[in-house]
């Protein structure tokens, strides 16, 4: 795949991420997929997913795009320079949630196609589901850790 992330592919990513949550017995999840401009392509939440989960998932996905790193790298950087991350969180329109569960979506050549944010379980649970969703369509999950 090259170029833009289509609605159909984004929808498949989200459905696979939600299926991974169910298959693993994780709590109800909310998943957001953004295009490279930060615009939502798909937002889905399990009807049992908690209040605020859309905003948290959006903050994870948006923060990854805004900073150009997956959630795990964002977390390391937030630990290293917390005042910077506190400041930019107030500047970004959808905030920033620098933890696992947010990832950049890339093709096999490394081209940025969008991002995903998931909220509902632990950050590690969310990350497992993000990776499952992205890889289910043959794309690469850039979580901020070496692949």
mmCIF file of C-alpha atoms in Angstrom:
data_model
loop_
_atom_site.group_PDB
_atom_site.id
_atom_site.type_symbol
_atom_site.label_atom_id
_atom_site.label_comp_id
_atom_site.label_asym_id
_atom_site.label_seq_id
_atom_site.Cartn_x
_atom_site.Cartn_y
_atom_site.Cartn_z
ATOM 1 C CA UNK A 1 0.000 0.000 0.000
ATOM 2 C CA UNK A 2 1.239 3.469 -0.779
ATOM 3 C CA UNK A 3 -0.307 6.894 -0.471
ATOM 4 C CA UNK A 4 -3.224 7.668 1.782
ATOM 5 C CA UNK A 5 -4.801 5.343 4.304
ATOM 6 C CA UNK A 6 -8.297 4.536 3.027
ATOM 7 C CA UNK A 7 -11.433 4.469 5.132
ATOM 8 C CA UNK A 8 -11.911 0.791 4.300
ATOM 9 C CA UNK A 9 -8.421 -0.147 5.521
ATOM 10 C CA UNK A 10 -8.739 2.034 8.629
ATOM 11 C CA UNK A 11 -12.038 0.318 9.412
ATOM 12 C CA UNK A 12 -10.410 -3.110 9.095
ATOM 13 C CA UNK A 13 -7.580 -2.002 11.422
ATOM 14 C CA UNK A 14 -10.082 -0.907 14.066
ATOM 15 C CA UNK A 15 -12.180 -4.063 13.788
ATOM 16 C CA UNK A 16 -9.064 -6.255 14.126
ATOM 17 C CA UNK A 17 -7.901 -4.246 17.165
ATOM 18 C CA UNK A 18 -11.292 -4.645 18.845
ATOM 19 C CA UNK A 19 -11.284 -8.370 18.006
ATOM 20 C CA UNK A 20 -7.813 -8.708 19.570
ATOM 21 C CA UNK A 21 -9.132 -7.094 22.756
ATOM 22 C CA UNK A 22 -12.018 -9.569 22.905
ATOM 23 C CA UNK A 23 -9.801 -12.556 22.046
ATOM 24 C CA UNK A 24 -7.361 -11.647 24.828
ATOM 25 C CA UNK A 25 -10.066 -11.007 27.427
ATOM 26 C CA UNK A 26 -9.079 -7.340 27.753
ATOM 27 C CA UNK A 27 -11.530 -4.727 29.022
ATOM 28 C CA UNK A 28 -13.818 -2.947 26.523
ATOM 29 C CA UNK A 29 -11.763 -0.752 24.187
ATOM 30 C CA UNK A 30 -12.091 2.433 22.189
ATOM 31 C CA UNK A 31 -10.038 2.795 18.994
ATOM 32 C CA UNK A 32 -9.248 5.890 16.922
ATOM 33 C CA UNK A 33 -7.446 5.902 13.556
ATOM 34 C CA UNK A 34 -6.255 9.243 12.165
ATOM 35 C CA UNK A 35 -4.930 10.162 8.727
ATOM 36 C CA UNK A 36 -1.596 11.980 8.394
ATOM 37 C CA UNK A 37 -3.302 15.343 8.868
ATOM 38 C CA UNK A 38 -4.697 14.270 12.230
ATOM 39 C CA UNK A 39 -8.257 13.885 10.944
ATOM 40 C CA UNK A 40 -10.316 10.974 12.285
ATOM 41 C CA UNK A 41 -10.971 8.228 9.750
ATOM 42 C CA UNK A 42 -12.586 5.807 12.177
ATOM 43 C CA UNK A 43 -13.653 6.088 15.803
ATOM 44 C CA UNK A 44 -15.239 3.011 17.362
ATOM 45 C CA UNK A 45 -15.896 2.124 20.931
ATOM 46 C CA UNK A 46 -17.244 -0.964 22.553
ATOM 47 C CA UNK A 47 -20.566 0.109 24.050
ATOM 48 C CA UNK A 48 -19.199 -0.857 27.475
ATOM 49 C CA UNK A 49 -16.046 1.251 27.098
ATOM 50 C CA UNK A 50 -15.674 3.857 29.813
ATOM 51 C CA UNK A 51 -16.294 7.571 29.678
ATOM 52 C CA UNK A 52 -13.339 9.606 28.428
ATOM 53 C CA UNK A 53 -11.914 6.737 26.375
ATOM 54 C CA UNK A 54 -12.496 8.476 23.019
ATOM 55 C CA UNK A 55 -10.534 11.498 24.223
ATOM 56 C CA UNK A 56 -7.711 9.359 25.617
ATOM 57 C CA UNK A 57 -7.452 7.304 22.411
ATOM 58 C CA UNK A 58 -7.491 10.526 20.378
ATOM 59 C CA UNK A 59 -4.723 11.995 22.570
ATOM 60 C CA UNK A 60 -2.584 8.900 22.021
ATOM 61 C CA UNK A 61 -3.059 8.895 18.232
ATOM 62 C CA UNK A 62 -2.731 12.666 17.860
ATOM 63 C CA UNK A 63 0.350 12.881 20.083
ATOM 64 C CA UNK A 64 2.134 10.248 17.996
ATOM 65 C CA UNK A 65 1.434 12.182 14.804
ATOM 66 C CA UNK A 66 2.315 15.549 16.286
ATOM 67 C CA UNK A 67 5.651 14.384 17.642
ATOM 68 C CA UNK A 68 6.504 11.785 14.975
ATOM 69 C CA UNK A 69 7.075 8.910 17.418
ATOM 70 C CA UNK A 70 5.162 5.897 18.654
ATOM 71 C CA UNK A 71 3.736 5.936 22.161
ATOM 72 C CA UNK A 72 6.577 4.001 23.783
ATOM 73 C CA UNK A 73 9.147 6.530 22.565
ATOM 74 C CA UNK A 74 6.861 9.380 23.603
ATOM 75 C CA UNK A 75 6.713 7.874 27.098
ATOM 76 C CA UNK A 76 10.510 7.752 27.333
ATOM 77 C CA UNK A 77 10.785 11.353 26.182
ATOM 78 C CA UNK A 78 8.050 12.498 28.569
ATOM 79 C CA UNK A 79 9.973 10.882 31.426
ATOM 80 C CA UNK A 80 13.159 12.671 30.315
ATOM 81 C CA UNK A 81 11.619 16.144 29.838
ATOM 82 C CA UNK A 82 8.295 16.269 31.714
ATOM 83 C CA UNK A 83 7.966 20.071 31.658
ATOM 84 C CA UNK A 84 8.125 20.072 27.849
ATOM 85 C CA UNK A 85 5.398 17.440 27.582
ATOM 86 C CA UNK A 86 3.203 19.234 30.092
ATOM 87 C CA UNK A 87 3.526 22.383 27.982
ATOM 88 C CA UNK A 88 2.842 20.827 24.587
ATOM 89 C CA UNK A 89 -0.169 18.956 25.913
ATOM 90 C CA UNK A 90 -1.849 22.303 26.367
ATOM 91 C CA UNK A 91 -0.929 23.454 22.852
ATOM 92 C CA UNK A 92 -2.104 20.482 20.835
ATOM 93 C CA UNK A 93 -5.814 20.563 19.984
ATOM 94 C CA UNK A 94 -6.374 16.939 21.014
ATOM 95 C CA UNK A 95 -3.744 16.838 23.745
ATOM 96 C CA UNK A 96 -1.015 14.253 24.009
ATOM 97 C CA UNK A 97 -1.029 11.006 25.958
ATOM 98 C CA UNK A 98 2.580 9.784 25.853
ATOM 99 C CA UNK A 99 2.149 6.105 26.688
ATOM 100 C CA UNK A 100 1.910 2.780 24.897
ATOM 101 C CA UNK A 101 -1.308 2.232 22.983
ATOM 102 C CA UNK A 102 -0.563 4.944 20.463
ATOM 103 C CA UNK A 103 1.343 4.066 17.307
ATOM 104 C CA UNK A 104 2.182 5.414 13.904
ATOM 105 C CA UNK A 105 0.890 3.424 10.938
ATOM 106 C CA UNK A 106 3.486 2.905 8.207
ATOM 107 C CA UNK A 107 3.732 0.947 4.990
ATOM 108 C CA UNK A 108 6.553 -1.530 4.332
ATOM 109 C CA UNK A 109 8.759 1.280 2.978
ATOM 110 C CA UNK A 110 8.348 3.340 6.153
ATOM 111 C CA UNK A 111 5.952 5.886 4.655
ATOM 112 C CA UNK A 112 3.687 7.424 7.273
ATOM 113 C CA UNK A 113 0.003 6.660 6.597
ATOM 114 C CA UNK A 114 -1.624 7.714 9.872
ATOM 115 C CA UNK A 115 -1.827 6.762 13.521
ATOM 116 C CA UNK A 116 -3.867 4.733 15.960
ATOM 117 C CA UNK A 117 -4.795 5.304 19.575
ATOM 118 C CA UNK A 118 -6.469 2.776 21.834
ATOM 119 C CA UNK A 119 -7.809 3.151 25.347
ATOM 120 C CA UNK A 120 -9.549 0.737 27.663
ATOM 121 C CA UNK A 121 -7.035 -1.656 29.154
ATOM 122 C CA UNK A 122 -3.543 -1.198 30.462
ATOM 123 C CA UNK A 123 -1.227 0.651 28.111
ATOM 124 C CA UNK A 124 0.418 -2.678 27.266
ATOM 125 C CA UNK A 125 -2.999 -4.232 26.483
ATOM 126 C CA UNK A 126 -3.821 -1.245 24.288
ATOM 127 C CA UNK A 127 -0.495 -1.606 22.475
ATOM 128 C CA UNK A 128 -1.075 -5.313 21.782
ATOM 129 C CA UNK A 129 -4.397 -4.433 20.160
ATOM 130 C CA UNK A 130 -2.926 -1.565 18.141
ATOM 131 C CA UNK A 131 -0.209 -3.806 16.751
ATOM 132 C CA UNK A 132 -2.735 -6.569 15.989
ATOM 133 C CA UNK A 133 -4.969 -4.142 14.118
ATOM 134 C CA UNK A 134 -2.209 -2.611 12.032
ATOM 135 C CA UNK A 135 -0.440 -5.849 11.159
ATOM 136 C CA UNK A 136 -3.756 -7.514 10.231
ATOM 137 C CA UNK A 137 -3.832 -5.404 7.052
ATOM 138 C CA UNK A 138 -0.149 -5.911 6.207
ATOM 139 C CA UNK A 139 1.046 -2.548 7.531
ATOM 140 C CA UNK A 140 3.744 -1.725 10.085
ATOM 141 C CA UNK A 141 3.038 -0.574 13.645
ATOM 142 C CA UNK A 142 5.611 1.996 14.753
ATOM 143 C CA UNK A 143 5.206 1.860 18.541
ATOM 144 C CA UNK A 144 8.412 3.721 19.262
ATOM 145 C CA UNK A 145 10.345 0.536 20.005
ATOM 146 C CA UNK A 146 12.729 -1.135 17.564
ATOM 147 C CA UNK A 147 10.841 -3.426 15.220
#
